[in-house]
PDB file of C-alpha atoms in Angstrom:
ATOM      1  CA  UNK A   1       0.000   0.000   0.000  1.00 95.00           C
ATOM      2  CA  UNK A   2       1.358   3.394  -1.000  1.00 96.00           C
ATOM      3  CA  UNK A   3       1.768   5.696   1.996  1.00 98.00           C
ATOM      4  CA  UNK A   4       3.031   9.247   2.279  1.00 98.00           C
ATOM      5  CA  UNK A   5       3.356  10.686   5.780  1.00 98.00           C
ATOM      6  CA  UNK A   6       4.273  14.329   6.262  1.00 98.00           C
ATOM      7  CA  UNK A   7       5.765  15.738   9.431  1.00 98.00           C
ATOM      8  CA  UNK A   8       7.436  18.890  10.681  1.00 98.00           C
ATOM      9  CA  UNK A   9       4.571  21.332  10.539  1.00 97.00           C
ATOM     10  CA  UNK A  10       4.320  23.661  13.516  1.00 97.00           C
ATOM     11  CA  UNK A  11       3.940  27.273  14.606  1.00 98.00           C
ATOM     12  CA  UNK A  12       6.868  29.430  13.500  1.00 98.00           C
ATOM     13  CA  UNK A  13       7.524  33.159  13.651  1.00 97.00           C
ATOM     14  CA  UNK A  14       7.674  35.320  10.522  1.00 98.00           C
ATOM     15  CA  UNK A  15      11.156  35.222   9.083  1.00 98.00           C
ATOM     16  CA  UNK A  16      11.795  31.831  10.586  1.00 98.00           C
ATOM     17  CA  UNK A  17      12.676  28.502   9.000  1.00 98.00           C
ATOM     18  CA  UNK A  18      11.160  25.064   9.002  1.00 98.00           C
ATOM     19  CA  UNK A  19      11.893  21.737   7.354  1.00 98.00           C
ATOM     20  CA  UNK A  20       9.060  19.455   6.365  1.00 98.00           C
ATOM     21  CA  UNK A  21       9.562  15.751   5.766  1.00 98.00           C
ATOM     22  CA  UNK A  22       7.517  13.213   3.868  1.00 98.00           C
ATOM     23  CA  UNK A  23       8.217   9.547   4.575  1.00 98.00           C
ATOM     24  CA  UNK A  24       7.170   7.229   1.767  1.00 98.00           C
ATOM     25  CA  UNK A  25       6.504   3.515   1.647  1.00 98.00           C
ATOM     26  CA  UNK A  26       4.775   0.927  -0.485  1.00 97.00           C
ATOM     27  CA  UNK A  27       6.360   1.862  -3.810  1.00 97.00           C
ATOM     28  CA  UNK A  28       9.748   2.286  -5.482  1.00 97.00           C
ATOM     29  CA  UNK A  29      10.503   5.758  -4.167  1.00 97.00           C
ATOM     30  CA  UNK A  30      13.434   6.443  -6.474  1.00 97.00           C
ATOM     31  CA  UNK A  31      11.298   5.876  -9.583  1.00 96.00           C
ATOM     32  CA  UNK A  32       8.822   8.697  -8.992  1.00 97.00           C
ATOM     33  CA  UNK A  33       8.788  12.471  -9.212  1.00 96.00           C
ATOM     34  CA  UNK A  34       7.557  13.990  -5.963  1.00 97.00           C
ATOM     35  CA  UNK A  35       5.659  17.189  -5.286  1.00 98.00           C
ATOM     36  CA  UNK A  36       4.630  19.588  -2.567  1.00 98.00           C
ATOM     37  CA  UNK A  37       1.203  21.217  -2.710  1.00 98.00           C
ATOM     38  CA  UNK A  38      -0.270  23.587  -0.148  1.00 98.00           C
ATOM     39  CA  UNK A  39      -3.742  24.681   0.791  1.00 98.00           C
ATOM     40  CA  UNK A  40      -4.815  27.601   2.933  1.00 98.00           C
ATOM     41  CA  UNK A  41      -7.815  26.741   5.072  1.00 97.00           C
ATOM     42  CA  UNK A  42     -10.974  27.100   3.004  1.00 95.00           C
ATOM     43  CA  UNK A  43      -9.056  27.935  -0.171  1.00 97.00           C
ATOM     44  CA  UNK A  44      -7.824  26.088  -3.237  1.00 98.00           C
ATOM     45  CA  UNK A  45      -4.855  23.868  -3.958  1.00 98.00           C
ATOM     46  CA  UNK A  46      -1.567  25.533  -4.842  1.00 98.00           C
ATOM     47  CA  UNK A  47       1.311  23.652  -6.403  1.00 98.00           C
ATOM     48  CA  UNK A  48       4.606  24.561  -4.725  1.00 97.00           C
ATOM     49  CA  UNK A  49       7.434  22.441  -6.060  1.00 98.00           C
ATOM     50  CA  UNK A  50       8.540  19.163  -7.559  1.00 97.00           C
ATOM     51  CA  UNK A  51      11.699  17.113  -7.805  1.00 97.00           C
ATOM     52  CA  UNK A  52      12.828  14.553 -10.320  1.00 96.00           C
ATOM     53  CA  UNK A  53      13.496  10.924  -9.455  1.00 96.00           C
ATOM     54  CA  UNK A  54      17.228  11.430  -8.921  1.00 95.00           C
ATOM     55  CA  UNK A  55      16.986  14.944  -7.548  1.00 96.00           C
ATOM     56  CA  UNK A  56      18.681  16.550 -10.530  1.00 96.00           C
ATOM     57  CA  UNK A  57      15.699  18.681 -11.564  1.00 96.00           C
ATOM     58  CA  UNK A  58      13.655  20.889  -9.263  1.00 97.00           C
ATOM     59  CA  UNK A  59      11.048  23.543  -9.995  1.00 97.00           C
ATOM     60  CA  UNK A  60       9.191  26.007  -7.816  1.00 98.00           C
ATOM     61  CA  UNK A  61       6.170  28.264  -7.853  1.00 97.00           C
ATOM     62  CA  UNK A  62       7.111  31.937  -8.078  1.00 97.00           C
ATOM     63  CA  UNK A  63       5.617  32.521  -4.622  1.00 97.00           C
ATOM     64  CA  UNK A  64       8.293  30.391  -2.934  1.00 98.00           C
ATOM     65  CA  UNK A  65      11.218  30.569  -5.361  1.00 97.00           C
ATOM     66  CA  UNK A  66      14.405  31.552  -3.563  1.00 97.00           C
ATOM     67  CA  UNK A  67      12.917  30.796  -0.135  1.00 98.00           C
ATOM     68  CA  UNK A  68      11.965  27.112  -0.301  1.00 98.00           C
ATOM     69  CA  UNK A  69      14.174  24.185  -1.313  1.00 98.00           C
ATOM     70  CA  UNK A  70      12.921  20.736  -2.194  1.00 98.00           C
ATOM     71  CA  UNK A  71      15.186  17.721  -1.803  1.00 98.00           C
ATOM     72  CA  UNK A  72      14.991  13.987  -1.430  1.00 98.00           C
ATOM     73  CA  UNK A  73      16.901  11.100   0.088  1.00 98.00           C
ATOM     74  CA  UNK A  74      16.278   8.032  -2.032  1.00 98.00           C
ATOM     75  CA  UNK A  75      18.166   5.822   0.411  1.00 98.00           C
ATOM     76  CA  UNK A  76      15.739   6.781   3.173  1.00 98.00           C
ATOM     77  CA  UNK A  77      12.596   7.116   1.015  1.00 98.00           C
ATOM     78  CA  UNK A  78      12.072  10.640   2.285  1.00 98.00           C
ATOM     79  CA  UNK A  79      11.136  13.929   0.647  1.00 98.00           C
ATOM     80  CA  UNK A  80      11.960  17.263   2.223  1.00 98.00           C
ATOM     81  CA  UNK A  81      10.910  20.885   1.951  1.00 98.00           C
ATOM     82  CA  UNK A  82      13.233  23.441   3.536  1.00 98.00           C
ATOM     83  CA  UNK A  83      11.268  26.626   4.127  1.00 98.00           C
ATOM     84  CA  UNK A  84      13.164  29.837   4.888  1.00 98.00           C
ATOM     85  CA  UNK A  85      12.128  33.473   5.344  1.00 98.00           C
ATOM     86  CA  UNK A  86       8.625  32.352   6.195  1.00 98.00           C
ATOM     87  CA  UNK A  87       5.748  34.785   5.836  1.00 98.00           C
ATOM     88  CA  UNK A  88       2.227  34.851   7.211  1.00 98.00           C
ATOM     89  CA  UNK A  89       0.936  33.981   3.750  1.00 97.00           C
ATOM     90  CA  UNK A  90       2.842  30.686   3.885  1.00 98.00           C
ATOM     91  CA  UNK A  91       0.393  29.498   6.537  1.00 98.00           C
ATOM     92  CA  UNK A  92      -1.268  26.417   5.058  1.00 98.00           C
ATOM     93  CA  UNK A  93      -1.553  22.664   5.095  1.00 98.00           C
ATOM     94  CA  UNK A  94       1.334  21.231   3.123  1.00 98.00           C
ATOM     95  CA  UNK A  95       0.809  17.990   1.227  1.00 98.00           C
ATOM     96  CA  UNK A  96       3.399  15.781  -0.373  1.00 98.00           C
ATOM     97  CA  UNK A  97       2.178  13.914  -3.408  1.00 98.00           C
ATOM     98  CA  UNK A  98       3.524  11.262  -5.740  1.00 97.00           C
ATOM     99  CA  UNK A  99       3.982  12.111  -9.366  1.00 96.00           C
ATOM    100  CA  UNK A 100       4.716   9.876 -12.269  1.00 91.00           C
ATOM    101  CA  UNK A 101       7.839   8.087 -13.377  1.00 91.00           C
ATOM    102  CA  UNK A 102      10.351   9.221 -15.977  1.00 83.00           C
ATOM    103  CA  UNK A 103       8.314   7.405 -18.622  1.00 82.00           C
ATOM    104  CA  UNK A 104       4.770   8.085 -17.469  1.00 83.00           C
ATOM    105  CA  UNK A 105       3.175  11.252 -16.131  1.00 85.00           C
ATOM    106  CA  UNK A 106      -0.223  10.643 -14.579  1.00 87.00           C
ATOM    107  CA  UNK A 107      -0.821  13.655 -12.383  1.00 94.00           C
ATOM    108  CA  UNK A 108      -0.548  13.290  -8.611  1.00 97.00           C
ATOM    109  CA  UNK A 109      -1.873   9.851  -7.823  1.00 96.00           C
ATOM    110  CA  UNK A 110      -1.181   9.537  -4.101  1.00 97.00           C
ATOM    111  CA  UNK A 111      -1.241  12.240  -1.423  1.00 98.00           C
ATOM    112  CA  UNK A 112      -0.221  12.393   2.183  1.00 98.00           C
ATOM    113  CA  UNK A 113      -2.557  13.585   4.909  1.00 98.00           C
ATOM    114  CA  UNK A 114      -0.831  16.951   5.120  1.00 98.00           C
ATOM    115  CA  UNK A 115       1.010  18.865   7.820  1.00 98.00           C
ATOM    116  CA  UNK A 116      -0.052  22.287   9.087  1.00 98.00           C
ATOM    117  CA  UNK A 117       2.398  25.164   9.009  1.00 98.00           C
ATOM    118  CA  UNK A 118       1.366  28.306  10.864  1.00 98.00           C
ATOM    119  CA  UNK A 119       3.451  31.445  10.493  1.00 98.00           C
ATOM    120  CA  UNK A 120       2.556  33.924  13.200  1.00 97.00           C
ATOM    121  CA  UNK A 121       4.117  35.990  15.944  1.00 96.00           C
TER     122      UNK A 121
ATOM    123  CA  UNK B   1       3.058  31.151 -16.780  1.00 93.00           C
ATOM    124  CA  UNK B   2      -0.067  29.383 -18.017  1.00 95.00           C
ATOM    125  CA  UNK B   3      -3.208  30.175 -16.060  1.00 96.00           C
ATOM    126  CA  UNK B   4      -5.996  27.647 -15.457  1.00 98.00           C
ATOM    127  CA  UNK B   5      -9.541  28.955 -15.166  1.00 98.00           C
ATOM    128  CA  UNK B   6     -12.434  26.784 -14.047  1.00 98.00           C
ATOM    129  CA  UNK B   7     -16.108  27.474 -14.465  1.00 97.00           C
ATOM    130  CA  UNK B   8     -18.426  27.651 -12.755  1.00 97.00           C
ATOM    131  CA  UNK B   9     -16.969  28.365  -9.309  1.00 98.00           C
ATOM    132  CA  UNK B  10     -19.867  26.484  -7.785  1.00 97.00           C
ATOM    133  CA  UNK B  11     -22.947  24.638  -8.868  1.00 97.00           C
ATOM    134  CA  UNK B  12     -25.957  22.975  -7.347  1.00 98.00           C
ATOM    135  CA  UNK B  13     -27.632  20.054  -9.082  1.00 97.00           C
ATOM    136  CA  UNK B  14     -30.071  17.280  -8.305  1.00 98.00           C
ATOM    137  CA  UNK B  15     -29.188  13.652  -7.771  1.00 98.00           C
ATOM    138  CA  UNK B  16     -29.091  11.978 -11.165  1.00 97.00           C
ATOM    139  CA  UNK B  17     -28.310  15.169 -13.077  1.00 98.00           C
ATOM    140  CA  UNK B  18     -25.528  15.408 -15.597  1.00 98.00           C
ATOM    141  CA  UNK B  19     -22.911  17.847 -14.342  1.00 98.00           C
ATOM    142  CA  UNK B  20     -20.232  19.526 -16.442  1.00 98.00           C
ATOM    143  CA  UNK B  21     -17.247  21.508 -15.221  1.00 98.00           C
ATOM    144  CA  UNK B  22     -14.995  23.412 -17.586  1.00 98.00           C
ATOM    145  CA  UNK B  23     -11.293  24.171 -17.305  1.00 98.00           C
ATOM    146  CA  UNK B  24      -9.563  26.537 -19.691  1.00 98.00           C
ATOM    147  CA  UNK B  25      -5.809  26.980 -20.085  1.00 98.00           C
ATOM    148  CA  UNK B  26      -4.413  30.340 -21.146  1.00 97.00           C
ATOM    149  CA  UNK B  27      -2.142  28.528 -23.609  1.00 97.00           C
ATOM    150  CA  UNK B  28      -2.276  25.100 -25.201  1.00 97.00           C
ATOM    151  CA  UNK B  29      -1.255  22.197 -22.999  1.00 96.00           C
ATOM    152  CA  UNK B  30      -2.050  19.302 -25.326  1.00 96.00           C
ATOM    153  CA  UNK B  31      -3.716  16.676 -23.126  1.00 96.00           C
ATOM    154  CA  UNK B  32      -1.548  17.273 -20.040  1.00 96.00           C
ATOM    155  CA  UNK B  33      -4.443  17.808 -17.669  1.00 97.00           C
ATOM    156  CA  UNK B  34      -5.602  16.079 -14.511  1.00 98.00           C
ATOM    157  CA  UNK B  35      -8.784  16.373 -12.472  1.00 98.00           C
ATOM    158  CA  UNK B  36      -9.002  15.926  -8.698  1.00 98.00           C
ATOM    159  CA  UNK B  37     -11.832  15.579  -6.232  1.00 98.00           C
ATOM    160  CA  UNK B  38     -11.531  16.926  -2.704  1.00 98.00           C
ATOM    161  CA  UNK B  39     -14.276  16.236  -0.209  1.00 98.00           C
ATOM    162  CA  UNK B  40     -14.610  18.497   2.806  1.00 97.00           C
ATOM    163  CA  UNK B  41     -11.810  17.885   5.280  1.00 96.00           C
ATOM    164  CA  UNK B  42     -10.232  15.193   3.120  1.00 97.00           C
ATOM    165  CA  UNK B  43      -7.172  14.774   0.958  1.00 98.00           C
ATOM    166  CA  UNK B  44      -7.498  15.387  -2.786  1.00 98.00           C
ATOM    167  CA  UNK B  45      -7.954  12.327  -4.956  1.00 98.00           C
ATOM    168  CA  UNK B  46      -6.915  11.910  -8.570  1.00 98.00           C
ATOM    169  CA  UNK B  47      -9.878  11.254 -10.844  1.00 98.00           C
ATOM    170  CA  UNK B  48      -8.589  11.680 -14.377  1.00 98.00           C
ATOM    171  CA  UNK B  49      -5.237  12.204 -16.066  1.00 97.00           C
ATOM    172  CA  UNK B  50      -4.185  12.812 -19.649  1.00 96.00           C
ATOM    173  CA  UNK B  51      -7.435  14.759 -19.959  1.00 97.00           C
ATOM    174  CA  UNK B  52      -9.591  11.664 -20.381  1.00 97.00           C
ATOM    175  CA  UNK B  53      -8.014   8.606 -18.704  1.00 97.00           C
ATOM    176  CA  UNK B  54      -9.868   7.450 -15.629  1.00 97.00           C
ATOM    177  CA  UNK B  55      -7.623   6.739 -12.655  1.00 96.00           C
ATOM    178  CA  UNK B  56      -7.871   3.293 -11.114  1.00 94.00           C
ATOM    179  CA  UNK B  57     -10.956   2.785  -8.963  1.00 96.00           C
ATOM    180  CA  UNK B  58     -12.775   5.922 -10.103  1.00 97.00           C
ATOM    181  CA  UNK B  59     -16.451   5.336 -10.927  1.00 97.00           C
ATOM    182  CA  UNK B  60     -17.309   5.311 -14.604  1.00 97.00           C
ATOM    183  CA  UNK B  61     -19.839   8.119 -14.188  1.00 98.00           C
ATOM    184  CA  UNK B  62     -16.827  10.439 -14.221  1.00 98.00           C
ATOM    185  CA  UNK B  63     -15.341  11.297 -17.602  1.00 98.00           C
ATOM    186  CA  UNK B  64     -13.009  13.888 -19.038  1.00 98.00           C
ATOM    187  CA  UNK B  65     -12.495  15.351 -22.462  1.00 98.00           C
ATOM    188  CA  UNK B  66     -10.636  18.065 -24.291  1.00 98.00           C
ATOM    189  CA  UNK B  67      -7.203  19.017 -25.508  1.00 97.00           C
ATOM    190  CA  UNK B  68      -5.268  22.162 -26.172  1.00 97.00           C
ATOM    191  CA  UNK B  69      -6.915  24.864 -24.085  1.00 97.00           C
ATOM    192  CA  UNK B  70     -10.418  23.622 -23.303  1.00 98.00           C
ATOM    193  CA  UNK B  71     -11.249  20.708 -21.053  1.00 98.00           C
ATOM    194  CA  UNK B  72     -14.356  19.266 -19.446  1.00 98.00           C
ATOM    195  CA  UNK B  73     -15.075  17.048 -16.467  1.00 98.00           C
ATOM    196  CA  UNK B  74     -18.481  15.386 -16.636  1.00 98.00           C
ATOM    197  CA  UNK B  75     -20.384  13.498 -13.976  1.00 98.00           C
ATOM    198  CA  UNK B  76     -23.021  11.600 -15.925  1.00 98.00           C
ATOM    199  CA  UNK B  77     -25.368  11.017 -13.012  1.00 98.00           C
ATOM    200  CA  UNK B  78     -24.632  13.025  -9.888  1.00 98.00           C
ATOM    201  CA  UNK B  79     -24.607  11.029  -6.663  1.00 98.00           C
ATOM    202  CA  UNK B  80     -24.711  12.309  -3.065  1.00 97.00           C
ATOM    203  CA  UNK B  81     -21.142  11.103  -2.508  1.00 97.00           C
ATOM    204  CA  UNK B  82     -19.945  13.365  -5.339  1.00 98.00           C
ATOM    205  CA  UNK B  83     -20.414  16.471  -3.205  1.00 98.00           C
ATOM    206  CA  UNK B  84     -16.911  17.928  -3.269  1.00 98.00           C
ATOM    207  CA  UNK B  85     -14.685  20.554  -4.779  1.00 98.00           C
ATOM    208  CA  UNK B  86     -13.132  19.616  -8.110  1.00 98.00           C
ATOM    209  CA  UNK B  87      -9.816  20.953  -9.381  1.00 98.00           C
ATOM    210  CA  UNK B  88      -8.085  20.761 -12.727  1.00 98.00           C
ATOM    211  CA  UNK B  89      -4.283  20.851 -12.938  1.00 98.00           C
ATOM    212  CA  UNK B  90      -2.014  21.213 -15.898  1.00 97.00           C
ATOM    213  CA  UNK B  91       1.249  19.278 -16.019  1.00 95.00           C
ATOM    214  CA  UNK B  92       2.829  19.882 -19.413  1.00 92.00           C
ATOM    215  CA  UNK B  93       5.564  21.924 -17.739  1.00 92.00           C
ATOM    216  CA  UNK B  94       6.302  23.644 -14.438  1.00 93.00           C
ATOM    217  CA  UNK B  95       4.565  25.234 -12.688  1.00 96.00           C
ATOM    218  CA  UNK B  96       1.873  22.579 -12.399  1.00 96.00           C
ATOM    219  CA  UNK B  97      -0.887  25.115 -11.870  1.00 97.00           C
ATOM    220  CA  UNK B  98      -4.283  24.197 -10.434  1.00 98.00           C
ATOM    221  CA  UNK B  99      -7.567  25.788 -11.365  1.00 98.00           C
ATOM    222  CA  UNK B 100      -9.349  27.665  -8.600  1.00 98.00           C
ATOM    223  CA  UNK B 101     -11.818  24.852  -7.975  1.00 98.00           C
ATOM    224  CA  UNK B 102     -15.500  24.147  -8.571  1.00 98.00           C
ATOM    225  CA  UNK B 103     -17.689  23.349  -5.595  1.00 98.00           C
ATOM    226  CA  UNK B 104     -20.442  20.846  -6.385  1.00 98.00           C
ATOM    227  CA  UNK B 105     -23.468  20.602  -4.127  1.00 98.00           C
ATOM    228  CA  UNK B 106     -26.743  18.709  -4.159  1.00 97.00           C
ATOM    229  CA  UNK B 107     -29.886  20.749  -4.750  1.00 95.00           C
TER     230      UNK B 107
END
C-alpha cells in the first residue's frame, strides 16, 4: 500500500525557517517524481514544487522561489521541503504527493494527509 | 506562466443530473491535464489524467475530455457522494498550476 506521511509542521515566527519531511513507503521511491502542494484553510490547492526521481531537476512556484528548497533522500525514502524566510501567507496545510515516473506522467496519484504550518508571531 | 480557469466556481444540481465543469488553459497544454476531487476535510484524490483517462478505482460516471486549451469534467449522473470541490491541474511543464476549484453541491 502506498503511503506518504508528512511531518514537521508547527507554529513558527515570521522570518523563521522550518523543514518538512515526507516519509514514503509501499512503492519504489526512487522511480517517482515527488511534489509539494499547499492549501490555505478554506481555499484552493496551490502547487509549490517538484523534484525529479534522482533529484537533478527541481522547480518552484514563483511565490516560494528563492525561499523554499525541495530535496529527497532516495536511500531513506524521504522527501523534504526546507522553508526559509517564512511569511504569514505561507500558513497552510502542506501535502506531499507522488507524481509519475520518468516514462509516465499521470498527475498526482497519491497524497499524504498533510502537515499544518502556521506562520505567526 | 499558463493560467488555469475553471467554471463555474460552484454549482448545485439534483441527484441523477448530468454535471459539467470546464477548465480553460491560457495557452495550449495538449492533453496534459488532470482532475481531482476533494471532499470536505479530506485529501485530494486523482480522478482523471491525460485529460480523459480514468484513474484506477474511479467510478465510470466520471469522464473527461478536451485538448489544447479547453477541457471538461463530466459526472453523468450526480450522486450524493460526489459532493466535493473539483480541481483541474495542468502538467505539461512547471509550474503545475491548479484551477481555482469548482464546488459541487446537491440541490
